[in-house]
Amino acid sequence: MKEKYLNRLLLLIIILSSSSQLIFGQNSAIFSMNQVPHEESMTEVENREARLFNHESQFFKSLEEAISTKTLDVWVTKFLPILDTRTDAVVYSNFYYGEELYHLAQLCQLYKYPDLKPVLIPKLKSSVLFSLQTFKAESAADKKAGFSGFPRDLNTVHAANSILYAAIGLQLLDAYQGEEKDSTESFINNYVENKESFKGNYLTTGYNKEVFLMEIASNVLLLYKEEPNKYAITKKTFESFWKGLTQYSYDGDNSPHYDASTGIAVSIRMALNHNRLNDLKIRDDFHRIITRMATTVMNNGETAKWGKSMGSPTNNNAELINDGSEGLSWTLKMGYLLFQEPYLLYVARKYEDLRLNGNIKSWHTNRTQIFPKGINFSSVKRVVPPIGRPLSLVTNRLTSINSYHGLLLGRGDKNVHLVQDKMILSTGHHPLSPYFLMDLSYTQHKAAPDHRIGIDNLQFNGTHTCTYTGRPGNANQINRPFVCPKNYPFPIVDAKAGEVSSSDEYNKKMGFNPAIDYILKTDSALNLSADVAYGVVEYSKFQYEGVSAKRELLLLNNGIMLVLDKIKTGESFKGEYNAGVIYQVWPTIQSKDVNNRWVLQGKHLPTLVDGENASKGFSTLFYFPQVGQKTMTSVVTDPHHPDKNLCKQFSASKAIKQNDSLTILSMIIPIQNDAAVEGFVSSILTSENKGNFRVLVPSTDKKSIYVNFRNAQLPQVEIDI
């Protein structure tokens, strides 16, 4: 113990004596460990709740003003999605226009606003006929493309459900009759009842489009619930689907933010329409899915994204806007209704507040959630995360034991088990607290099978520090360790880029199957202290036979992440390969080391409700302080990357052979003072002994952070007081 402290003292003396460029205090290169709080104050929570409750009250106030001023038609138009039916008929139904009108019919009845009825009925009638016209056009296009023309993909399924929801709205207002009823029944007879997917039995896999498809059967049941013998085969189809969905064969999408407006949201909507919420409540899997959805909302209220649904850069490419749709807050509120967990409501409100009040132009909306009645829980106040809730964890998801190598649930599959899903690291719930997400999952359609072990989202101060843009499917275009044949200059692989999933050309040149050529050995995440989160993931097979990989991640409360990667080869490893670690740097590189050991990424802007902090941004330092012998570092542009004009690939690599190893330590560091970067970097000290790494990071106010990565043990982290 004495020796350890003497070593630390010596390192600190070296720093203070040898680096005249190092600046402490407010002008330090990095943020201090206590610069952002771990949890929100009750005042912050109350202010957010007040903003949301006021938004709901303003909604009803505007409705009552429209009634008194006889401008209801204008008010209804503002409530509905913005459409241009002259140029894109499909958009009309893809926005579920019929369902939105149905919601207004519910508003008319449940909240007792009869003045809405004469305004809504003609719009509902028009929606039935227009959506039917859209469906027939899309059906004809499908036939021309070689399909049957029956409801199949979203182009026909959304149009079909828009027809049915508008019909249900008319029924609710006692106006389901005449041409609209005849047209709806003709549609059901010709395209649904006893046709293709609606023949009495339907078992889903885990694919959300199947849930949308079966919502057609759900809506037929809802529309004709008072006529038991009418459309009996379609109703039977729904019951078989519902049994599988709620008892064994559905887990939702790989990306929870995506499911908040697709499979899980639709499932909840169907349960609500048929008064079957208890079917979801008693299934443990739905509780797990909704909780996972909440966990993957970042601390600032923005949803984490990865794989097939990334955000889009804006503000001169300095800000990444990750929007999970209006459905995310609604789905989480419904989760609170089902399971009564305050954390679900806390996250729903944080996300909704960012959507409504975050000054994000692309998110602005005047819409409010009003169904079911009481969905905003205005009597439930001062909601905070429960004490003792884990901040760092690995979530799970359901997959088949046998079918598709465990990649999918088989249709009606009961032979299932839980597998790894997402790794989350954080040191608090405050919007400024750091947050990290890694996607470990490879299940379900379009699940980005080669994205394992990467850094998908890393935030601090409500700002992205490390992420990636676009939807790259090739593993060498995201933030992760990577192995490739030696004939390619690391990390560039001369192959067409894949979107979400890697391209066939890439897979052929790489010589491994990204869906199955990984074998997970272990994963875990925990908080070592209030200021330190730790995660580790290890693969016994990593891309190729005889290759293993281990990644350790240490996240500090000042946003710094230390990453230790180890790649090893054994006797069964054949051929010549390069191995290394890659970071995607965007939007620009402000400065870099002449030896390519570090780069300073240009400023990213925060995504926050807080006006004081929302205008502030900062740069991020990527640094390889310890890369070992014969390791090459580079900063290159990947000509195959979809965003090649925006992104640079920063990497460290070396050639590996049989019975070889590679160890790379890297650091991701939020920078508050760009001018102090060079002095700060030169003052970071590292040492290595038999795979154990010591790192001393000079912090603020003449303090230091001391990290010790130890083989087969948890890291030690000490912070000077």
XYZ file of C-alpha atoms in Angstrom:
721
model
C 0.000 0.000 0.000
C 2.824 2.372 0.893
C 4.590 1.611 -2.401
C 1.406 2.332 -4.359
C 1.019 5.778 -2.846
C 4.715 6.542 -3.317
C 4.348 5.642 -7.008
C 1.331 7.919 -7.306
C 3.163 10.752 -5.562
C 6.145 10.344 -7.871
C 3.905 10.400 -10.951
C 2.165 13.541 -9.725
C 5.487 15.262 -9.008
C 6.651 14.418 -12.532
C 3.472 15.923 -13.964
C 3.716 19.138 -11.974
C 7.421 19.622 -12.630
C 7.690 18.608 -16.282
C 4.601 20.096 -17.885
C 4.532 23.850 -17.759
C 1.678 23.817 -20.319
C -0.705 21.990 -17.990
C -3.456 24.282 -16.769
C -5.535 23.571 -13.671
C -8.779 24.971 -12.300
C -11.432 26.463 -14.539
C -9.000 26.550 -17.457
C -8.167 22.860 -17.184
C -8.420 20.858 -20.392
C -10.980 18.525 -18.846
C -14.076 18.806 -16.701
C -13.802 18.181 -12.984
C -15.281 15.060 -11.403
C -17.914 17.076 -9.559
C -18.798 19.461 -12.381
C -22.050 17.657 -13.172
C -24.467 16.308 -10.538
C -25.450 12.659 -10.288
C -29.163 13.234 -9.712
C -31.691 15.957 -10.386
C -32.886 18.224 -7.618
C -36.552 18.049 -6.714
C -36.910 21.581 -8.073
C -35.703 20.407 -11.492
C -38.157 17.495 -11.404
C -41.052 19.729 -10.342
C -40.282 22.296 -13.054
C -40.354 19.602 -15.728
C -43.645 18.197 -14.458
C -45.128 21.700 -14.361
C -44.155 22.279 -18.001
C -45.805 19.021 -19.065
C -48.972 19.509 -17.021
C -49.280 23.021 -18.443
C -48.947 21.615 -21.957
C -51.876 19.276 -21.331
C -54.034 22.030 -19.856
C -53.213 24.297 -22.822
C -54.380 21.543 -25.160
C -57.861 21.490 -23.646
C -57.904 25.268 -23.311
C -57.210 25.617 -27.049
C -59.988 23.123 -27.809
C -62.495 25.044 -25.725
C -61.433 28.318 -27.359
C -61.967 26.740 -30.781
C -65.472 25.681 -29.741
C -66.348 29.133 -28.439
C -64.937 30.904 -31.512
C -66.413 28.345 -33.935
C -62.981 27.484 -35.379
C -63.028 23.760 -34.640
C -62.225 22.822 -38.215
C -58.955 24.782 -37.987
C -58.183 23.200 -34.603
C -58.746 19.659 -35.936
C -56.513 20.354 -38.934
C -53.682 21.421 -36.595
C -54.128 18.268 -34.524
C -53.785 15.985 -37.539
C -50.462 15.153 -39.247
C -49.291 17.563 -41.927
C -50.040 15.984 -45.289
C -49.927 16.837 -48.956
C -52.276 14.356 -50.551
C -51.681 15.868 -53.985
C -48.095 14.635 -54.161
C -47.885 11.566 -51.961
C -51.001 9.529 -51.360
C -49.094 6.897 -49.388
C -48.118 9.439 -46.729
C -51.823 9.991 -46.089
C -52.242 6.469 -44.784
C -48.702 5.869 -43.527
C -49.277 8.516 -40.876
C -52.258 6.452 -39.724
C -54.553 9.310 -40.627
C -57.601 7.184 -39.940
C -56.323 6.356 -36.468
C -55.689 10.001 -35.635
C -59.267 10.786 -36.585
C -60.411 7.837 -34.485
C -58.580 9.385 -31.521
C -60.500 12.603 -32.058
C -63.714 10.596 -32.130
C -62.663 9.153 -28.764
C -61.961 12.679 -27.546
C -65.466 13.650 -28.601
C -67.058 10.768 -26.665
C -64.830 10.102 -23.643
C -64.074 13.734 -22.793
C -67.588 14.841 -23.767
C -66.960 17.372 -26.537
C -70.047 16.821 -28.758
C -69.219 19.910 -30.847
C -66.484 17.864 -32.497
C -68.922 15.365 -33.993
C -70.173 17.339 -37.022
C -66.583 18.346 -37.859
C -65.180 14.830 -37.597
C -67.795 12.777 -39.425
C -67.088 14.149 -42.946
C -63.332 13.847 -42.352
C -63.722 10.233 -41.212
C -65.858 9.409 -44.249
C -63.282 10.969 -46.533
C -60.502 9.048 -44.804
C -62.227 5.683 -45.360
C -62.585 6.289 -49.082
C -59.192 7.920 -49.617
C -57.336 5.226 -47.659
C -59.178 2.575 -49.657
C -58.074 4.292 -52.851
C -54.494 4.351 -51.539
C -54.651 0.675 -50.608
C -55.866 -0.336 -54.058
C -53.102 1.668 -55.739
C -50.454 0.052 -53.539
C -52.010 -3.376 -54.000
C -51.831 -2.962 -57.761
C -48.195 -1.910 -57.504
C -47.480 -5.020 -55.417
C -49.109 -7.244 -58.024
C -47.015 -5.652 -60.729
C -43.935 -6.457 -58.622
C -44.932 -10.128 -58.423
C -46.785 -10.189 -55.089
C -50.382 -11.219 -54.429
C -51.820 -7.762 -53.781
C -53.176 -8.755 -50.363
C -51.980 -6.844 -47.257
C -48.304 -7.660 -46.904
C -45.799 -4.860 -46.240
C -46.273 -1.438 -44.656
C -47.395 0.219 -47.893
C -50.582 -1.873 -47.944
C -50.875 -2.652 -44.221
C -50.883 0.985 -43.067
C -53.457 1.885 -45.687
C -55.637 -1.055 -44.609
C -55.497 -0.063 -40.949
C -56.245 3.549 -41.835
C -59.451 2.389 -43.560
C -60.486 0.351 -40.528
C -59.639 2.957 -37.886
C -61.649 5.592 -39.741
C -64.559 3.135 -39.912
C -64.274 2.479 -36.160
C -64.316 6.249 -35.570
C -67.511 6.550 -37.583
C -69.020 3.689 -35.608
C -68.114 5.443 -32.354
C -69.979 8.541 -33.578
C -73.000 6.483 -34.757
C -72.225 7.265 -38.400
C -70.930 3.932 -39.764
C -73.355 3.408 -42.608
C -73.913 3.959 -46.295
C -71.042 4.135 -48.797
C -68.321 4.066 -46.156
C -69.663 0.908 -44.507
C -70.218 -0.802 -47.870
C -66.697 0.085 -49.011
C -65.123 -1.123 -45.758
C -66.949 -4.453 -45.873
C -66.082 -4.904 -49.528
C -62.427 -4.357 -48.621
C -62.580 -6.939 -45.805
C -64.351 -9.485 -48.027
C -61.958 -9.075 -50.960
C -58.626 -8.660 -49.179
C -58.838 -9.955 -45.598
C -61.397 -12.600 -44.603
C -59.969 -16.076 -45.316
C -57.212 -14.569 -47.499
C -53.467 -15.336 -47.192
C -52.473 -14.378 -43.610
C -56.072 -14.284 -42.333
C -57.117 -17.942 -42.575
C -57.714 -18.648 -38.889
C -54.221 -19.277 -37.556
C -51.241 -16.922 -37.394
C -48.112 -17.317 -35.283
C -45.636 -14.483 -35.230
C -41.854 -14.569 -35.096
C -40.327 -11.491 -33.487
C -40.862 -9.228 -36.452
C -42.758 -5.979 -35.851
C -44.243 -5.869 -39.374
C -46.203 -9.007 -38.482
C -47.782 -7.123 -35.584
C -48.830 -4.299 -37.899
C -50.321 -6.926 -40.228
C -52.326 -8.528 -37.427
C -53.624 -5.132 -36.338
C -55.893 -5.476 -39.381
C -57.456 -8.540 -37.717
C -57.586 -6.664 -34.414
C -59.468 -3.791 -36.037
C -61.938 -6.105 -37.778
C -62.642 -7.668 -34.367
C -63.051 -4.210 -32.821
C -65.330 -3.006 -35.603
C -67.604 -6.104 -35.462
C -67.356 -7.069 -31.781
C -71.171 -6.887 -31.503
C -71.600 -9.359 -34.383
C -69.852 -12.586 -33.241
C -70.431 -14.546 -36.443
C -69.297 -11.862 -38.856
C -65.762 -12.297 -40.192
C -65.237 -15.238 -37.837
C -62.102 -16.488 -39.608
C -60.339 -13.117 -39.341
C -61.307 -12.913 -35.664
C -59.960 -16.432 -35.083
C -56.728 -15.387 -36.775
C -56.356 -12.532 -34.313
C -56.945 -14.809 -31.313
C -54.224 -17.247 -32.416
C -51.826 -14.367 -33.014
C -52.654 -12.794 -29.650
C -52.012 -16.025 -27.784
C -48.557 -16.375 -29.294
C -47.736 -12.710 -28.787
C -48.684 -12.680 -25.124
C -47.535 -16.147 -24.085
C -44.360 -17.159 -25.886
C -43.327 -16.055 -29.362
C -42.641 -12.323 -29.329
C -39.957 -10.094 -27.849
C -40.096 -6.891 -29.823
C -37.439 -5.258 -31.925
C -33.690 -5.232 -31.324
C -33.978 -1.437 -31.004
C -36.411 -0.424 -28.232
C -36.717 3.162 -29.516
C -37.926 1.737 -32.825
C -40.421 -0.548 -31.087
C -41.972 2.403 -29.274
C -43.785 3.243 -32.494
C -43.977 -0.258 -34.004
C -44.450 -3.725 -32.496
C -44.694 -3.051 -28.754
C -46.678 0.168 -29.182
C -49.104 -1.615 -31.527
C -49.408 -4.525 -29.076
C -50.317 -2.134 -26.266
C -52.747 -0.319 -28.538
C -54.501 -3.593 -29.379
C -54.639 -4.592 -25.704
C -56.144 -1.207 -24.871
C -58.741 -1.411 -27.647
C -59.885 -4.878 -26.550
C -59.633 -4.298 -22.789
C -56.866 -6.921 -22.532
C -54.100 -4.989 -20.795
C -53.911 -7.708 -18.168
C -52.647 -10.122 -20.858
C -49.557 -7.926 -21.134
C -49.305 -7.194 -17.438
C -48.975 -10.834 -16.421
C -46.248 -11.633 -18.949
C -42.766 -11.012 -17.518
C -41.343 -10.448 -20.989
C -43.420 -7.316 -21.559
C -42.196 -5.884 -18.285
C -38.615 -6.612 -19.350
C -39.150 -5.067 -22.793
C -40.671 -1.838 -21.442
C -37.949 -1.508 -18.788
C -35.280 -2.031 -21.448
C -36.928 0.718 -23.495
C -36.679 3.118 -20.561
C -33.075 2.157 -19.852
C -32.058 3.012 -23.403
C -33.262 6.596 -23.069
C -30.136 8.599 -22.308
C -29.824 10.869 -19.312
C -30.511 14.036 -21.307
C -33.873 12.597 -22.415
C -32.732 11.792 -25.947
C -33.126 8.198 -27.069
C -29.999 6.156 -27.721
C -29.834 4.774 -31.234
C -27.770 2.217 -33.125
C -27.863 -0.087 -36.091
C -30.821 0.512 -38.346
C -32.154 3.702 -36.831
C -29.472 6.320 -36.217
C -30.053 10.005 -35.762
C -29.229 12.683 -38.315
C -26.504 15.330 -37.930
C -27.760 18.900 -37.878
C -26.463 22.390 -36.955
C -23.545 22.213 -39.409
C -23.108 18.546 -38.483
C -22.303 19.446 -34.874
C -25.415 17.928 -33.289
C -26.895 14.442 -33.587
C -30.647 14.434 -33.089
C -31.878 11.034 -31.897
C -35.661 11.067 -31.873
C -37.666 8.028 -30.825
C -41.009 9.459 -32.022
C -43.992 10.630 -29.984
C -44.783 6.980 -29.351
C -41.852 6.504 -26.989
C -43.287 8.612 -24.169
C -46.752 7.103 -24.688
C -45.414 3.532 -24.574
C -43.467 4.237 -21.376
C -46.511 5.859 -19.753
C -48.534 2.789 -20.647
C -45.739 0.752 -19.055
C -46.237 2.768 -15.878
C -49.980 2.119 -16.074
C -49.292 -1.621 -16.350
C -46.464 -2.063 -13.865
C -46.648 1.010 -11.595
C -42.875 1.563 -11.688
C -41.979 5.244 -11.108
C -38.828 4.947 -13.228
C -40.920 4.352 -16.357
C -42.943 7.525 -15.766
C -39.797 9.498 -14.851
C -38.137 8.598 -18.168
C -41.338 9.156 -20.168
C -41.582 12.679 -18.797
C -37.905 13.457 -19.338
C -38.128 12.348 -22.965
C -41.428 14.128 -23.612
C -40.123 17.348 -22.071
C -37.143 17.295 -24.433
C -39.474 16.743 -27.404
C -41.802 19.567 -26.418
C -39.418 22.081 -24.824
C -35.933 21.248 -26.069
C -35.840 23.923 -28.777
C -35.238 21.248 -31.427
C -36.915 22.451 -34.591
C -37.375 19.016 -36.122
C -39.137 17.777 -32.968
C -41.497 20.675 -32.344
C -45.099 19.594 -32.010
C -48.269 20.922 -30.433
C -49.681 17.468 -29.971
C -50.447 16.067 -26.555
C -51.228 12.524 -25.456
C -54.809 12.118 -24.254
C -55.620 8.387 -24.494
C -56.418 6.452 -22.496
C -57.990 9.015 -20.239
C -55.543 10.038 -17.530
C -52.478 8.856 -19.495
C -50.424 11.856 -18.291
C -50.981 10.980 -14.599
C -51.275 14.631 -13.598
C -52.028 13.652 -9.994
C -48.714 11.746 -9.753
C -46.019 14.285 -8.952
C -42.392 14.523 -7.825
C -41.531 11.289 -9.634
C -37.865 10.288 -9.367
C -35.910 7.071 -9.997
C -36.137 4.612 -7.105
C -33.223 4.492 -4.680
C -30.907 1.599 -5.460
C -31.901 1.205 -9.101
C -28.811 -0.051 -11.015
C -27.204 2.624 -13.159
C -24.978 0.165 -15.024
C -26.283 -3.158 -16.307
C -26.630 -5.517 -19.265
C -30.172 -5.946 -20.563
C -31.504 -9.207 -22.020
C -33.730 -10.246 -24.868
C -35.525 -13.395 -25.953
C -34.457 -15.589 -28.863
C -34.833 -19.126 -30.144
C -32.539 -21.839 -28.815
C -32.421 -23.672 -32.125
C -34.002 -21.793 -35.020
C -31.863 -19.599 -37.274
C -28.760 -20.127 -35.103
C -30.515 -18.132 -32.388
C -30.887 -15.101 -34.642
C -34.686 -15.076 -34.672
C -37.659 -16.448 -32.853
C -39.195 -19.241 -34.873
C -42.828 -18.849 -35.816
C -44.748 -19.828 -32.699
C -41.466 -20.855 -31.058
C -41.689 -21.928 -27.399
C -38.103 -23.175 -27.230
C -36.569 -19.877 -26.191
C -34.013 -18.380 -23.845
C -32.577 -15.008 -22.845
C -29.434 -13.684 -24.508
C -27.330 -10.541 -24.140
C -28.816 -7.303 -25.395
C -27.438 -3.859 -24.432
C -24.701 -2.761 -22.045
C -25.486 0.483 -20.216
C -22.984 2.454 -18.122
C -23.792 5.629 -16.211
C -23.017 7.469 -12.996
C -26.369 9.191 -12.493
C -29.748 10.195 -13.911
C -29.146 13.927 -14.221
C -29.439 15.228 -17.821
C -25.753 16.210 -17.696
C -24.515 12.892 -16.279
C -22.463 10.608 -18.561
C -24.214 7.763 -20.361
C -22.854 4.916 -22.490
C -24.609 2.252 -24.581
C -23.156 -0.737 -26.416
C -25.351 -2.991 -28.555
C -24.462 -6.630 -27.862
C -27.512 -8.097 -29.543
C -27.676 -9.699 -32.946
C -31.239 -10.994 -32.931
C -34.174 -10.000 -35.130
C -34.404 -8.735 -38.658
C -32.073 -5.886 -39.636
C -30.378 -6.073 -36.244
C -26.924 -4.961 -37.418
C -25.242 -8.334 -36.750
C -21.689 -7.008 -36.966
C -22.117 -4.167 -34.475
C -21.135 -6.144 -31.405
C -18.630 -4.709 -28.905
C -18.797 -1.165 -30.332
C -19.358 2.196 -28.675
C -22.732 3.187 -30.076
C -23.579 6.138 -27.818
C -21.402 8.015 -25.342
C -22.692 11.275 -23.878
C -21.631 13.807 -21.283
C -23.219 17.157 -20.446
C -26.090 16.205 -22.733
C -23.631 16.084 -25.626
C -22.469 13.238 -27.882
C -18.769 12.628 -27.397
C -18.439 9.326 -29.254
C -20.998 7.899 -31.650
C -21.281 7.206 -35.355
C -23.363 8.601 -38.165
C -25.491 6.955 -40.787
C -26.405 3.256 -40.760
C -23.093 1.503 -41.530
C -23.297 -2.279 -41.584
C -19.608 -3.037 -42.031
C -17.754 -3.560 -38.748
C -14.801 -1.390 -39.774
C -17.030 1.695 -39.860
C -18.051 1.871 -36.202
C -16.228 2.312 -32.873
C -14.880 -1.156 -32.025
C -11.992 -3.629 -32.144
C -11.698 -5.246 -35.547
C -9.757 -7.984 -37.350
C -9.327 -8.170 -41.134
C -7.152 -9.910 -43.746
C -3.676 -8.402 -44.004
C -4.059 -7.501 -47.683
C -6.262 -4.551 -46.637
C -4.694 -1.367 -45.142
C -6.322 -1.231 -41.712
C -9.103 -0.228 -41.275
C -10.094 0.179 -44.944
C -11.703 -2.830 -46.593
C -12.116 -2.415 -50.327
C -15.776 -3.416 -50.432
C -19.156 -1.840 -50.889
C -20.589 -0.437 -47.681
C -23.633 -2.177 -46.282
C -26.551 -0.364 -44.710
C -27.412 -1.800 -41.282
C -26.073 -5.236 -42.266
C -22.707 -5.673 -43.937
C -22.658 -6.016 -47.719
C -22.255 -9.399 -49.439
C -19.032 -8.170 -51.055
C -17.650 -7.198 -47.643
C -18.594 -10.538 -46.085
C -16.958 -12.452 -48.933
C -13.716 -10.486 -48.677
C -13.637 -10.689 -44.876
C -14.251 -14.446 -44.908
C -16.525 -14.779 -41.883
C -20.257 -14.772 -41.208
C -21.110 -11.759 -38.997
C -24.348 -13.406 -37.880
C -22.797 -16.484 -36.258
C -19.002 -16.193 -36.082
C -18.974 -14.637 -32.622
C -19.257 -16.620 -29.391
C -19.914 -14.568 -26.280
C -18.026 -15.695 -23.205
C -19.060 -13.113 -20.627
C -20.518 -9.645 -20.160
C -21.217 -7.563 -17.075
C -21.633 -4.001 -15.899
C -21.655 -2.346 -12.475
C -20.783 0.828 -10.611
C -17.478 0.669 -8.738
C -18.338 3.895 -6.902
C -20.575 6.928 -7.256
C -18.138 8.380 -9.811
C -17.077 5.239 -11.693
C -18.991 2.803 -13.924
C -17.375 -0.334 -15.360
C -18.293 -2.830 -18.048
C -16.579 -5.809 -19.655
C -17.476 -7.987 -22.632
C -15.448 -10.965 -23.844
C -15.797 -13.199 -26.896
C -14.179 -16.649 -26.982
C -14.568 -16.528 -30.786
C -14.231 -13.152 -32.421
C -14.840 -13.205 -36.174
C -12.335 -15.993 -36.932
C -11.476 -19.406 -35.540
C -8.751 -19.068 -32.927
C -9.345 -15.347 -32.224
C -10.680 -14.052 -28.904
C -11.366 -10.476 -27.827
C -11.979 -8.675 -24.567
C -13.049 -5.051 -24.078
C -13.045 -3.316 -20.675
C -14.706 0.084 -20.328
C -14.363 2.529 -17.456
C -16.658 5.589 -17.435
C -15.946 8.465 -15.034
C -18.348 11.135 -13.831
C -16.428 13.811 -15.762
C -17.266 12.008 -19.007
C -13.852 10.407 -19.562
C -13.977 6.818 -20.798
C -10.954 4.522 -20.688
C -11.114 1.506 -23.016
C -8.785 -1.482 -22.771
C -8.913 -3.916 -25.704
C -7.158 -7.274 -25.837
C -7.154 -9.503 -28.914
C -5.495 -12.920 -28.772
C -4.895 -15.708 -31.282
C -4.340 -19.415 -30.602
C -3.066 -22.558 -32.296
C -6.106 -22.831 -34.563
C -5.646 -19.333 -35.989
C -4.487 -19.422 -39.611
C -3.454 -16.804 -42.129
C -2.189 -13.224 -42.003
C -4.404 -10.561 -40.473
C -4.389 -7.045 -39.097
C -6.085 -6.294 -35.801
C -6.816 -3.046 -34.048
C -9.282 -0.520 -32.652
C -11.275 2.043 -34.643
C -13.053 5.281 -33.769
C -15.276 7.223 -36.154
C -14.457 10.911 -35.701
C -16.916 13.577 -36.889
C -17.768 16.250 -37.939
C -14.183 17.550 -38.199
C -10.741 17.074 -36.719
C -9.677 20.346 -35.115
C -6.118 19.257 -34.410
C -4.058 16.098 -34.118
C -0.733 14.689 -33.031
C 1.964 14.451 -35.719
C 2.322 10.753 -34.843
C -1.440 10.158 -35.018
C -1.620 9.136 -31.367
C -4.453 11.581 -30.670
C -7.051 13.657 -32.499
C -9.296 16.439 -31.267
C -12.816 16.050 -32.627
C -14.664 19.258 -33.458
C -17.370 20.566 -31.174
C -20.660 18.777 -30.735
C -23.634 20.699 -29.385
C -25.779 19.449 -26.496
C -29.396 18.348 -26.750
C -31.025 19.751 -23.619
C -34.085 21.556 -22.310
C -31.832 23.696 -20.111
C -31.419 26.945 -22.055
C -28.246 27.957 -20.246
C -26.386 24.790 -21.219
C -28.143 24.137 -24.535
C -26.011 26.677 -26.407
C -22.704 25.334 -25.112
C -20.692 22.688 -26.862
C -17.273 21.119 -26.510
C -14.688 19.056 -28.349
C -13.683 15.460 -27.662
C -10.163 14.062 -27.477
C -9.491 10.535 -28.776
C -6.134 9.271 -27.546
C -4.110 6.039 -27.738
C -1.734 6.436 -24.763
C -0.582 2.797 -24.771
C -0.555 0.762 -27.960
C 2.406 -1.613 -27.572
C 5.228 -2.389 -29.974
C 4.859 -2.510 -33.758
C 1.466 -0.799 -33.547
C 0.510 1.633 -36.304
C -1.863 4.554 -35.786
C -3.655 6.347 -38.599
C -6.292 8.926 -39.463
C -7.891 8.094 -42.804
C -11.020 8.631 -44.847
C -12.903 5.479 -45.772
C -13.940 5.943 -49.424
C -16.662 3.314 -48.962
C -18.316 4.954 -45.958
C -21.740 6.499 -46.737
C -20.657 9.656 -44.853
C -17.088 9.765 -46.188
C -17.230 13.550 -46.466
C -18.163 13.833 -42.818
C -16.239 11.088 -41.003
C -12.618 10.122 -40.426
C -11.436 6.744 -39.187
C -8.952 7.028 -36.295
C -7.304 3.704 -35.512
C -4.414 1.796 -33.980
C -3.474 -1.622 -35.342
C -0.768 -4.212 -35.924
C -0.241 -7.447 -37.833
C -1.057 -10.584 -35.845
C -0.183 -14.216 -36.394
C -0.714 -17.560 -34.674
C -0.324 -17.470 -30.847
C -0.114 -13.686 -30.872
C -1.766 -10.869 -28.969
C -2.593 -7.190 -29.230
C -3.390 -4.849 -26.348
C -4.553 -1.281 -26.944
C -5.500 1.287 -24.328
C -7.557 4.217 -25.607
C -9.231 7.203 -23.996
C -12.247 9.320 -24.959
C -12.082 12.672 -23.170
C -14.570 15.585 -23.191
C -12.532 18.815 -23.459
C -13.626 22.093 -21.919
C -10.522 24.077 -22.945
C -9.101 23.254 -26.374
C -6.030 25.433 -25.814
C -4.854 23.172 -22.977
C -5.089 19.877 -24.886
C -1.433 19.371 -25.872
C -0.138 20.014 -22.359
C -2.816 17.772 -20.906
C -2.078 14.880 -23.279
C 1.644 15.013 -22.547
C 0.862 14.791 -18.830
C -1.152 11.568 -18.999
C 1.141 8.814 -17.712
C 0.735 5.104 -18.365
C 2.694 1.984 -17.581
C 2.169 -1.712 -18.329
C 3.333 -4.848 -16.568
C 2.175 -8.290 -17.741
C -1.149 -6.968 -18.977
C -1.795 -4.757 -15.940
C -2.110 -1.084 -16.875
C -1.596 1.942 -14.672
C -2.936 5.273 -15.836
C -2.606 8.652 -14.167
C -4.885 11.368 -15.511
C -4.159 14.906 -14.304
C -7.469 16.399 -13.316
C -8.565 19.847 -12.157
C -7.448 21.876 -9.152
C -4.102 20.010 -8.943
C -5.865 16.707 -8.357
C -5.338 13.451 -10.238
C -7.264 10.340 -11.241
C -5.428 7.059 -10.790
C -6.634 3.954 -12.666
C -5.245 0.436 -12.439
C -6.532 -2.208 -14.877
C -5.775 -5.629 -13.388
C -5.861 -9.041 -15.025
C -8.907 -11.101 -13.985
C -9.932 -8.480 -11.405
C -12.010 -5.331 -11.254
C -10.082 -2.117 -11.975
C -8.986 0.141 -9.163
C -9.872 3.811 -9.455
C -8.795 6.439 -6.945
C -9.429 10.162 -7.136
C -7.434 12.647 -5.093
C -9.502 14.550 -2.596
